[in-house]
Amino acid sequence: MHLQTLTALLACAGPTLAAPTNTSKPFSTWMSSSWLSKGQKLNNHYVMAVIHEGIQKAATTQKDAKLLSYASNAISSIVKQDGTLIGWDATFYTLDDIRMGNNILYFWNAEGRKDKKYEIAAKGLRDQLDRWPRTPTGGFWHRAPIYANQMWLDGIYMADTFYATYTSYFEPGNTTAWNDIQLQFDLIEKHTRNHTSNLLYHGYSEDKSTVWADPVTGASPYVWDRALGWYFVALVEVLEVFPKSHPGFAKLKGYLTTLADGIKKAQDVSGGWWLIMDEEFAGEKSNYIESSATAMFTYSYLKGVRLGLLDRQYTATALKAWDLMTEDFVQYEKNGTLSWTGTVEVGSLKGDASYEYYTTVPLSLNDGKGLGAFVYAATEIELAGL
Ligand SMILES: *[C@@H]1O[C@H](CO)[C@@H](O)[C@H](O)[C@H]1NC(C)=O
Ligand SMILES: *[C@@H]1O[C@H](CO)[C@@H](O)[C@H](O)[C@H]1NC(C)=O
Ligand SMILES: *[C@@H]1O[C@H](CO)[C@@H](O)[C@H](O)[C@H]1NC(C)=O
Ligand SMILES: *[C@@H]1O[C@H](CO)[C@@H](O)[C@H](O)[C@H]1NC(C)=O
């Protein structure tokens, strides 16, 4: 384990943070089993997909057969024998609901590519993308009909990693599909990237009909940390499966490396990142260092380095964030379990997308979007032997 982390762990005893009893335990499985000890009910929601992907990554990294078997059975339990994904509506178009497809594909592949029910379920999601309502230039609507002609960074994570992984498994030679995946990134980049800060705004409205839309670009007004976190993760994960021979690979890699630079520059001295990341709001009243994005950025940096997509210098950026997370965001409970703090419940482009809106959404304890991302990050720390 990283030395600074250990020292910090040993030093952190307080009224709410009891010193951990065993610092040699890997955080990935420790946080996963802590979450499981709370007995939550599984469904097809994307937050469950994130948590279960975390558990699966932790189990795989630590070779924990019992935990892996839990994750495998959990995913299996929401796909019926005939390939029906329980809770999914083939006629409701919301990108969030595609995310569980990644968990399904993971176990289909890892367990020998033979379970027909997973293939059917994944094909159902894939076919839905072919019918998806799109903006005039071809971007998937974030949700129909409420977010017509809008693309959000979050949606790239929810659907395009699945789209790319599915294509890599079942239609690797389908250039139309690879072009289409690239197009989703090209569109969101074109409309939401700030080329000075290299950060991206939360989303855009292609017809600029939304109250928050910039009259020229259609972009929403602020850089919301979690949306950017999802997007950073999505770039790394899509590049992992994207064909290197396709011109889109270099383009996406360019998006990734410039974003990595922008995010590094926005890192606070504490090691974390502000909820609203636009430079002028750093340290602003009611803005705060938020934990889910801090975890997502840490994961993306480390995984990007491991895959050779990002420069090794970013390991230091990630370690700084990791220390903050294990010192401040992980809460060491008296009964030996871990809790996760500091994650904002939600950030939506449903309303006016104002600074006031984003900064007054409550935080919640053990929020899966942050807790799951922390587990992702922990597995990369452990894989890198840090
Ligand atoms: C700490 O945890 C590790 C891994 O779970 C275990 O092997 C070891 O025995 C534990 N040590 C103590 C002092 O509890
Ligand atoms: C290739 O991808 C396109 C776009 O997603 C899709 O419409 C088409 O059905 C796919 N073709 C094959 C042969 O799978
Ligand atoms: C882009 O980011 C820079 C640096 O944070 C900022 O000064 C500028 O106002 C931003 N541009 C737009 C169009 O918001
Ligand atoms: C451990 O303590 C936490 C915090 O009080 C609690 O939420 C959790 O349910 C406890 N877990 C077990 C297994 O008792």
Short mmCIF file of C-alpha atoms and ligand atoms in Angstrom, two decimals:
data_model
loop_
_atom_site.label_atom_id
_atom_site.label_comp_id
_atom_site.label_asym_id
_atom_site.label_seq_id
_atom_site.Cartn_x
_atom_site.Cartn_y
_atom_site.Cartn_z
CA MET A 1 0.00 0.00 0.00
CA HIS A 2 0.99 3.56 -0.71
CA LEU A 3 2.96 4.79 2.31
CA GLN A 4 1.29 8.17 2.67
CA THR A 5 -2.08 6.46 2.67
CA LEU A 6 -1.08 4.20 5.51
CA THR A 7 0.30 7.03 7.59
CA ALA A 8 -2.80 9.06 6.99
CA LEU A 9 -5.04 6.15 7.88
CA LEU A 10 -3.24 5.59 11.12
CA ALA A 11 -3.43 9.28 11.92
CA CYS A 12 -7.12 9.69 11.32
CA ALA A 13 -8.91 9.03 14.56
CA GLY A 14 -11.77 11.32 15.40
CA PRO A 15 -15.32 11.32 16.68
CA THR A 16 -16.77 10.00 13.42
CA LEU A 17 -13.67 8.40 11.93
CA ALA A 18 -12.48 5.53 14.03
CA ALA A 19 -9.02 4.34 13.01
CA PRO A 20 -9.30 1.27 10.83
CA THR A 21 -8.48 -1.97 12.60
CA ASN A 22 -6.72 -3.58 9.65
CA THR A 23 -5.00 -1.34 7.13
CA SER A 24 -3.67 -4.21 5.03
CA LYS A 25 -7.15 -5.06 3.76
CA PRO A 26 -7.66 -4.09 0.11
CA PHE A 27 -10.10 -1.19 -0.13
CA SER A 28 -11.83 -2.65 -3.20
CA THR A 29 -13.22 -5.75 -1.50
CA TRP A 30 -13.50 -4.01 1.87
CA MET A 31 -15.79 -1.32 0.48
CA SER A 32 -17.70 -3.87 -1.62
CA SER A 33 -18.44 -6.16 1.32
CA SER A 34 -19.32 -3.16 3.47
CA TRP A 35 -21.93 -2.16 0.91
CA LEU A 36 -23.24 -5.71 0.67
CA SER A 37 -23.59 -5.93 4.44
CA LYS A 38 -26.31 -3.30 4.18
CA GLY A 39 -28.54 -5.69 2.21
CA GLN A 40 -29.74 -3.63 -0.74
CA LYS A 41 -32.24 -4.89 -3.29
CA LEU A 42 -31.01 -5.33 -6.86
CA ASN A 43 -32.69 -3.84 -9.94
CA ASN A 44 -31.67 -2.84 -13.49
CA HIS A 45 -30.98 0.82 -12.57
CA TYR A 46 -27.64 2.22 -13.67
CA VAL A 47 -26.52 2.86 -10.08
CA MET A 48 -26.84 -0.87 -9.41
CA ALA A 49 -24.88 -1.49 -12.61
CA VAL A 50 -22.08 0.75 -11.33
CA ILE A 51 -21.97 -0.86 -7.89
CA HIS A 52 -22.02 -4.38 -9.32
CA GLU A 53 -19.33 -3.54 -11.83
CA GLY A 54 -17.27 -2.33 -8.88
CA ILE A 55 -17.90 -5.52 -6.95
CA GLN A 56 -16.99 -7.61 -10.00
CA LYS A 57 -13.78 -5.61 -10.54
CA ALA A 58 -12.88 -5.97 -6.84
CA ALA A 59 -13.55 -9.71 -6.85
CA THR A 60 -11.53 -10.21 -10.02
CA THR A 61 -8.62 -8.08 -8.84
CA GLN A 62 -8.43 -9.76 -5.45
CA LYS A 63 -9.32 -13.23 -6.80
CA ASP A 64 -12.18 -13.39 -4.33
CA ALA A 65 -14.25 -16.31 -5.65
CA LYS A 66 -17.10 -15.83 -3.20
CA LEU A 67 -17.56 -12.18 -4.09
CA LEU A 68 -17.32 -12.93 -7.81
CA SER A 69 -19.93 -15.61 -7.49
CA TYR A 70 -22.18 -13.13 -5.68
CA ALA A 71 -21.80 -10.61 -8.54
CA SER A 72 -22.36 -13.25 -11.19
CA ASN A 73 -25.52 -14.54 -9.50
CA ALA A 74 -26.79 -11.00 -8.97
CA ILE A 75 -26.55 -10.14 -12.67
CA SER A 76 -27.98 -13.51 -13.63
CA SER A 77 -30.96 -12.93 -11.34
CA ILE A 78 -32.13 -9.88 -13.27
CA VAL A 79 -32.03 -11.62 -16.66
CA LYS A 80 -34.75 -14.22 -17.13
CA GLN A 81 -34.04 -17.49 -18.89
CA ASP A 82 -35.66 -16.16 -22.10
CA GLY A 83 -33.30 -13.17 -22.17
CA THR A 84 -35.70 -10.61 -20.67
CA LEU A 85 -33.85 -7.99 -18.66
CA ILE A 86 -36.16 -7.44 -15.71
CA GLY A 87 -37.28 -3.83 -15.42
CA TRP A 88 -36.23 -2.80 -18.92
CA ASP A 89 -38.81 -1.28 -21.26
CA ALA A 90 -37.90 -1.64 -24.96
CA THR A 91 -40.14 1.30 -25.86
CA PHE A 92 -38.78 3.75 -23.27
CA TYR A 93 -35.71 5.55 -24.52
CA THR A 94 -33.44 6.60 -21.66
CA LEU A 95 -29.70 6.10 -22.04
CA ASP A 96 -29.32 5.32 -18.33
CA ASP A 97 -31.07 1.99 -18.87
CA ILE A 98 -28.45 0.80 -21.36
CA ARG A 99 -25.69 0.77 -18.73
CA MET A 100 -26.60 -2.63 -17.27
CA GLY A 101 -25.73 -4.07 -20.69
CA ASN A 102 -22.05 -3.76 -19.74
CA ASN A 103 -22.51 -6.01 -16.71
CA ILE A 104 -24.33 -8.54 -18.86
CA LEU A 105 -21.61 -8.54 -21.51
CA TYR A 106 -18.93 -8.85 -18.86
CA PHE A 107 -20.30 -12.11 -17.49
CA TRP A 108 -21.23 -13.42 -20.94
CA ASN A 109 -17.60 -13.03 -21.97
CA ALA A 110 -15.95 -14.04 -18.69
CA GLU A 111 -18.05 -17.18 -18.35
CA GLY A 112 -17.20 -18.66 -21.72
CA ARG A 113 -19.46 -16.76 -24.14
CA LYS A 114 -22.07 -19.46 -23.99
CA ASP A 115 -25.01 -18.13 -22.00
CA LYS A 116 -27.69 -17.52 -24.61
CA LYS A 117 -29.88 -15.48 -22.27
CA TYR A 118 -27.16 -12.84 -21.94
CA GLU A 119 -26.76 -12.68 -25.71
CA ILE A 120 -30.50 -12.13 -26.14
CA ALA A 121 -30.64 -9.46 -23.44
CA ALA A 122 -27.65 -7.62 -24.88
CA LYS A 123 -29.05 -7.80 -28.40
CA GLY A 124 -32.30 -6.29 -27.12
CA LEU A 125 -30.41 -3.27 -25.83
CA ARG A 126 -28.30 -3.07 -28.98
CA ASP A 127 -31.36 -3.20 -31.24
CA GLN A 128 -32.96 -0.46 -29.19
CA LEU A 129 -30.03 1.81 -30.06
CA ASP A 130 -30.87 1.33 -33.76
CA ARG A 131 -34.35 2.73 -33.09
CA TRP A 132 -33.18 5.49 -30.74
CA PRO A 133 -34.48 9.03 -31.34
CA ARG A 134 -31.62 11.25 -32.47
CA THR A 135 -30.76 14.91 -32.86
CA PRO A 136 -30.73 16.23 -36.46
CA THR A 137 -26.97 15.53 -36.64
CA GLY A 138 -27.24 11.98 -35.22
CA GLY A 139 -26.72 12.23 -31.46
CA PHE A 140 -28.73 9.94 -29.21
CA TRP A 141 -31.33 11.89 -27.23
CA HIS A 142 -30.54 11.63 -23.55
CA ARG A 143 -34.12 10.59 -22.86
CA ALA A 144 -37.35 10.70 -24.87
CA PRO A 145 -39.40 12.75 -24.97
CA ILE A 146 -38.32 14.90 -22.01
CA TYR A 147 -34.74 15.54 -23.18
CA ALA A 148 -35.44 15.69 -26.91
CA ASN A 149 -32.45 16.89 -28.93
CA GLN A 150 -30.22 16.99 -25.86
CA MET A 151 -26.98 15.13 -25.31
CA TRP A 152 -25.46 14.90 -21.83
CA LEU A 153 -21.97 13.72 -20.95
CA ASP A 154 -23.55 11.19 -18.60
CA GLY A 155 -25.29 9.50 -21.54
CA ILE A 156 -21.99 8.77 -23.27
CA TYR A 157 -21.00 6.63 -20.29
CA MET A 158 -24.42 5.02 -20.01
CA ALA A 159 -24.75 3.88 -23.62
CA ASP A 160 -21.64 4.24 -25.73
CA THR A 161 -19.35 2.00 -23.69
CA PHE A 162 -21.98 -0.72 -24.12
CA TYR A 163 -22.35 0.09 -27.82
CA ALA A 164 -18.58 -0.19 -28.30
CA THR A 165 -18.14 -3.35 -26.23
CA TYR A 166 -21.05 -5.03 -27.97
CA THR A 167 -19.64 -4.09 -31.36
CA SER A 168 -16.19 -5.39 -30.41
CA TYR A 169 -17.70 -8.77 -29.46
CA PHE A 170 -20.39 -9.31 -32.08
CA GLU A 171 -19.72 -7.03 -35.06
CA PRO A 172 -16.04 -6.03 -34.92
CA GLY A 173 -16.01 -5.31 -38.65
CA ASN A 174 -19.09 -3.08 -38.57
CA THR A 175 -17.58 0.25 -39.64
CA THR A 176 -21.00 1.91 -39.59
CA ALA A 177 -21.26 1.15 -35.89
CA TRP A 178 -17.73 2.36 -35.10
CA ASN A 179 -18.40 5.56 -37.07
CA ASP A 180 -21.62 6.03 -35.15
CA ILE A 181 -19.86 5.60 -31.79
CA GLN A 182 -17.23 8.12 -32.81
CA LEU A 183 -20.00 10.49 -33.90
CA GLN A 184 -21.47 10.54 -30.38
CA PHE A 185 -18.12 11.74 -29.02
CA ASP A 186 -17.56 14.18 -31.89
CA LEU A 187 -20.93 15.82 -31.30
CA ILE A 188 -20.60 16.24 -27.56
CA GLU A 189 -17.05 17.53 -28.01
CA LYS A 190 -18.07 20.01 -30.66
CA HIS A 191 -20.81 21.53 -28.55
CA THR A 192 -19.58 21.29 -24.97
CA ARG A 193 -15.78 21.53 -24.93
CA ASN A 194 -14.19 24.74 -23.63
CA HIS A 195 -10.88 24.87 -25.52
CA THR A 196 -9.25 27.15 -22.96
CA SER A 197 -9.86 25.01 -19.89
CA ASN A 198 -10.17 21.75 -21.91
CA LEU A 199 -13.17 20.84 -19.75
CA LEU A 200 -16.64 20.05 -21.09
CA TYR A 201 -19.97 21.51 -20.03
CA HIS A 202 -22.62 19.13 -18.75
CA GLY A 203 -24.60 18.85 -22.01
CA TYR A 204 -26.10 20.69 -24.93
CA SER A 205 -29.40 21.27 -26.62
CA GLU A 206 -29.05 20.91 -30.38
CA ASP A 207 -32.04 23.08 -31.24
CA LYS A 208 -31.06 25.52 -28.44
CA SER A 209 -34.67 25.50 -27.25
CA THR A 210 -33.77 24.84 -23.60
CA VAL A 211 -33.66 27.67 -21.06
CA TRP A 212 -30.01 26.99 -20.22
CA ALA A 213 -28.73 26.63 -23.81
CA ASP A 214 -25.92 28.88 -24.98
CA PRO A 215 -27.25 30.75 -28.04
CA VAL A 216 -24.22 29.77 -30.15
CA THR A 217 -23.12 26.29 -28.99
CA GLY A 218 -26.29 25.08 -27.26
CA ALA A 219 -24.18 24.12 -24.24
CA SER A 220 -25.35 24.21 -20.64
CA PRO A 221 -23.58 26.82 -18.49
CA TYR A 222 -21.40 24.84 -16.04
CA VAL A 223 -18.84 22.07 -15.87
CA TRP A 224 -20.47 19.61 -13.45
CA ASP A 225 -17.87 17.29 -11.99
CA ARG A 226 -19.74 13.98 -12.10
CA ALA A 227 -20.85 14.38 -15.72
CA LEU A 228 -17.23 15.00 -16.63
CA GLY A 229 -16.26 11.98 -14.53
CA TRP A 230 -18.61 9.70 -16.46
CA TYR A 231 -17.24 11.09 -19.69
CA PHE A 232 -13.59 10.58 -18.72
CA VAL A 233 -14.35 6.98 -17.75
CA ALA A 234 -16.24 6.45 -21.02
CA LEU A 235 -13.31 7.66 -23.12
CA VAL A 236 -10.92 5.22 -21.42
CA GLU A 237 -13.36 2.32 -21.65
CA VAL A 238 -14.33 2.91 -25.26
CA LEU A 239 -10.69 3.28 -26.30
CA GLU A 240 -9.98 -0.06 -24.63
CA VAL A 241 -12.14 -1.80 -27.26
CA PHE A 242 -12.07 0.64 -30.18
CA PRO A 243 -10.19 -0.66 -33.28
CA LYS A 244 -6.79 1.05 -33.54
CA SER A 245 -6.97 0.86 -37.34
CA HIS A 246 -10.08 3.09 -37.39
CA PRO A 247 -9.36 6.85 -37.68
CA GLY A 248 -11.70 7.43 -34.75
CA PHE A 249 -9.18 5.88 -32.39
CA ALA A 250 -6.69 8.73 -32.74
CA LYS A 251 -9.48 11.26 -32.49
CA LEU A 252 -10.89 9.80 -29.29
CA LYS A 253 -7.40 9.49 -27.88
CA GLY A 254 -6.90 13.18 -28.56
CA TYR A 255 -10.11 13.95 -26.67
CA LEU A 256 -8.82 11.85 -23.78
CA THR A 257 -5.35 13.35 -23.52
CA THR A 258 -6.52 16.95 -23.71
CA LEU A 259 -9.22 16.26 -21.15
CA ALA A 260 -6.69 14.59 -18.85
CA ASP A 261 -4.63 17.76 -19.01
CA GLY A 262 -7.64 19.99 -18.28
CA ILE A 263 -8.74 17.91 -15.32
CA LYS A 264 -5.24 17.85 -13.87
CA LYS A 265 -5.09 21.65 -14.04
CA ALA A 266 -8.42 21.88 -12.22
CA GLN A 267 -7.28 19.63 -9.33
CA ASP A 268 -7.53 21.38 -5.98
CA VAL A 269 -4.52 21.42 -3.61
CA SER A 270 -6.43 18.94 -1.42
CA GLY A 271 -6.23 16.40 -4.24
CA GLY A 272 -9.94 16.52 -5.06
CA TRP A 273 -12.12 18.38 -7.53
CA TRP A 274 -14.84 20.98 -7.10
CA LEU A 275 -18.48 20.15 -7.77
CA ILE A 276 -18.61 23.05 -10.22
CA MET A 277 -15.27 22.88 -11.97
CA ASP A 278 -15.23 26.17 -13.87
CA GLU A 279 -12.12 27.97 -12.74
CA GLU A 280 -13.88 31.05 -11.39
CA PHE A 281 -15.88 28.93 -8.91
CA ALA A 282 -12.95 27.24 -7.18
CA GLY A 283 -13.36 28.06 -3.49
CA GLU A 284 -16.59 29.92 -4.15
CA LYS A 285 -19.25 29.96 -1.45
CA SER A 286 -21.40 26.77 -1.52
CA ASN A 287 -19.08 25.02 -3.98
CA TYR A 288 -17.25 22.02 -2.45
CA ILE A 289 -14.89 19.16 -3.21
CA GLU A 290 -17.14 16.33 -4.36
CA SER A 291 -16.26 12.67 -3.96
CA SER A 292 -17.85 10.80 -6.88
CA ALA A 293 -15.96 12.73 -9.55
CA THR A 294 -12.78 12.58 -7.51
CA ALA A 295 -13.12 8.78 -7.59
CA MET A 296 -13.97 8.67 -11.31
CA PHE A 297 -11.01 10.85 -12.27
CA THR A 298 -8.67 8.74 -10.12
CA TYR A 299 -9.90 5.56 -11.80
CA SER A 300 -9.65 7.01 -15.31
CA TYR A 301 -6.13 8.30 -14.80
CA LEU A 302 -4.86 5.01 -13.42
CA LYS A 303 -6.62 2.86 -15.97
CA GLY A 304 -5.56 5.19 -18.77
CA VAL A 305 -1.94 4.85 -17.64
CA ARG A 306 -2.26 1.06 -17.31
CA LEU A 307 -3.64 0.76 -20.85
CA GLY A 308 -0.90 2.98 -22.23
CA LEU A 309 -3.40 5.66 -23.24
CA LEU A 310 -2.16 8.30 -20.79
CA ASP A 311 1.23 9.52 -19.69
CA ARG A 312 2.67 8.06 -16.47
CA GLN A 313 2.85 11.52 -14.89
CA TYR A 314 -0.86 11.17 -14.09
CA THR A 315 -0.19 8.45 -11.54
CA ALA A 316 0.89 11.22 -9.16
CA THR A 317 -2.33 13.15 -9.86
CA ALA A 318 -4.33 10.02 -9.05
CA LEU A 319 -2.38 9.21 -5.89
CA LYS A 320 -2.98 12.67 -4.52
CA ALA A 321 -6.70 12.15 -5.02
CA TRP A 322 -6.52 8.64 -3.59
CA ASP A 323 -5.00 9.94 -0.38
CA LEU A 324 -7.78 12.47 -0.01
CA MET A 325 -10.40 9.78 -0.55
CA THR A 326 -9.02 7.37 2.03
CA GLU A 327 -8.47 10.19 4.51
CA ASP A 328 -11.64 12.23 4.08
CA PHE A 329 -14.30 10.45 2.05
CA VAL A 330 -13.97 6.95 3.45
CA GLN A 331 -15.61 6.74 6.86
CA TYR A 332 -14.23 3.98 9.07
CA GLU A 333 -17.10 2.54 11.09
CA LYS A 334 -16.65 1.08 14.56
CA ASN A 335 -17.85 -2.34 13.42
CA GLY A 336 -15.03 -2.57 10.88
CA THR A 337 -17.07 -1.69 7.80
CA LEU A 338 -16.49 1.29 5.53
CA SER A 339 -18.93 3.97 4.51
CA TRP A 340 -18.60 6.42 1.66
CA THR A 341 -19.31 10.13 2.09
CA GLY A 342 -19.27 13.32 0.06
CA THR A 343 -21.23 12.28 -3.04
CA VAL A 344 -23.87 14.61 -4.42
CA GLU A 345 -27.17 12.86 -5.05
CA VAL A 346 -27.90 14.21 -8.48
CA GLY A 347 -27.20 16.87 -11.09
CA SER A 348 -29.70 17.22 -13.86
CA LEU A 349 -30.32 19.44 -16.86
CA LYS A 350 -34.04 19.19 -16.20
CA GLY A 351 -34.36 22.65 -14.65
CA ASP A 352 -32.42 25.86 -15.09
CA ALA A 353 -28.97 24.25 -14.58
CA SER A 354 -27.98 27.23 -12.43
CA TYR A 355 -25.04 27.40 -10.03
CA GLU A 356 -27.58 27.75 -7.24
CA TYR A 357 -29.31 24.54 -8.38
CA TYR A 358 -26.19 22.37 -8.59
CA THR A 359 -24.75 23.56 -5.30
CA THR A 360 -27.91 23.03 -3.24
CA VAL A 361 -28.55 19.38 -4.14
CA PRO A 362 -28.00 17.30 -0.97
CA LEU A 363 -25.16 14.82 -0.47
CA SER A 364 -25.92 11.25 0.48
CA LEU A 365 -24.13 8.60 2.49
CA ASN A 366 -23.03 5.43 0.66
CA ASP A 367 -24.25 6.80 -2.65
CA GLY A 368 -23.55 4.11 -5.25
CA LYS A 369 -22.34 6.51 -7.93
CA GLY A 370 -19.48 7.54 -5.66
CA LEU A 371 -19.02 4.31 -3.73
CA GLY A 372 -18.93 2.25 -6.93
CA ALA A 373 -16.46 4.62 -8.56
CA PHE A 374 -14.27 4.49 -5.45
CA VAL A 375 -14.18 0.70 -5.80
CA TYR A 376 -13.20 1.07 -9.48
CA ALA A 377 -10.36 3.37 -8.40
CA ALA A 378 -9.30 1.02 -5.61
CA THR A 379 -8.93 -1.87 -8.06
CA GLU A 380 -6.59 0.22 -10.20
CA ILE A 381 -4.55 1.20 -7.14
CA GLU A 382 -4.30 -2.50 -6.28
CA LEU A 383 -3.51 -3.60 -9.86
CA ALA A 384 -0.72 -1.03 -10.01
CA GLY A 385 0.60 -2.20 -6.65
CA LEU A 386 0.41 1.32 -5.22
C1 LIG B 1 -5.71 -8.13 8.05
O1 LIG B 1 -6.38 -8.48 6.85
C2 LIG B 1 -5.68 -9.43 6.08
C3 LIG B 1 -6.43 -9.57 4.73
O2 LIG B 1 -7.81 -9.58 4.91
C4 LIG B 1 -5.56 -10.72 6.87
O3 LIG B 1 -4.87 -11.68 6.10
C5 LIG B 1 -4.82 -10.45 8.16
O4 LIG B 1 -4.79 -11.60 8.95
C6 LIG B 1 -5.51 -9.32 8.94
N1 LIG B 1 -4.68 -8.94 10.10
C7 LIG B 1 -5.20 -8.65 11.28
C8 LIG B 1 -4.20 -8.22 12.34
O5 LIG B 1 -6.39 -8.71 11.51
C1 LIG B 2 -23.89 -2.23 -38.11
O1 LIG B 2 -24.15 -1.09 -37.31
C2 LIG B 2 -25.27 -0.34 -37.75
C3 LIG B 2 -25.27 0.93 -36.93
O2 LIG B 2 -25.37 0.65 -35.57
C4 LIG B 2 -26.50 -1.17 -37.64
O3 LIG B 2 -27.63 -0.41 -38.05
C5 LIG B 2 -26.36 -2.41 -38.51
O4 LIG B 2 -27.47 -3.25 -38.31
C6 LIG B 2 -25.08 -3.16 -38.14
N1 LIG B 2 -24.87 -4.19 -39.14
C7 LIG B 2 -24.60 -5.46 -38.83
C8 LIG B 2 -24.35 -6.37 -39.98
O5 LIG B 2 -24.58 -5.88 -37.69
C1 LIG B 3 -13.60 28.79 -20.98
O1 LIG B 3 -12.76 28.61 -19.87
C2 LIG B 3 -12.01 29.76 -19.54
C3 LIG B 3 -11.01 29.35 -18.45
O2 LIG B 3 -11.68 28.83 -17.34
C4 LIG B 3 -12.94 30.89 -19.13
O3 LIG B 3 -12.19 32.04 -18.81
C5 LIG B 3 -13.89 31.18 -20.28
O4 LIG B 3 -14.85 32.12 -19.89
C6 LIG B 3 -14.58 29.92 -20.75
N1 LIG B 3 -15.31 30.18 -21.98
C7 LIG B 3 -16.61 30.15 -22.07
C8 LIG B 3 -17.17 30.38 -23.43
O5 LIG B 3 -17.32 29.94 -21.12
C1 LIG B 4 -21.77 -1.23 10.69
O1 LIG B 4 -21.95 0.10 11.08
C2 LIG B 4 -22.58 0.94 10.11
C3 LIG B 4 -22.58 2.37 10.67
O2 LIG B 4 -23.17 2.43 11.92
C4 LIG B 4 -23.98 0.43 9.82
O3 LIG B 4 -24.61 1.25 8.85
C5 LIG B 4 -23.88 -0.99 9.30
O4 LIG B 4 -25.16 -1.51 9.08
C6 LIG B 4 -23.10 -1.88 10.28
N1 LIG B 4 -22.88 -3.14 9.63
C7 LIG B 4 -23.03 -4.29 10.26
C8 LIG B 4 -22.75 -5.51 9.47
O5 LIG B 4 -23.40 -4.34 11.42
#
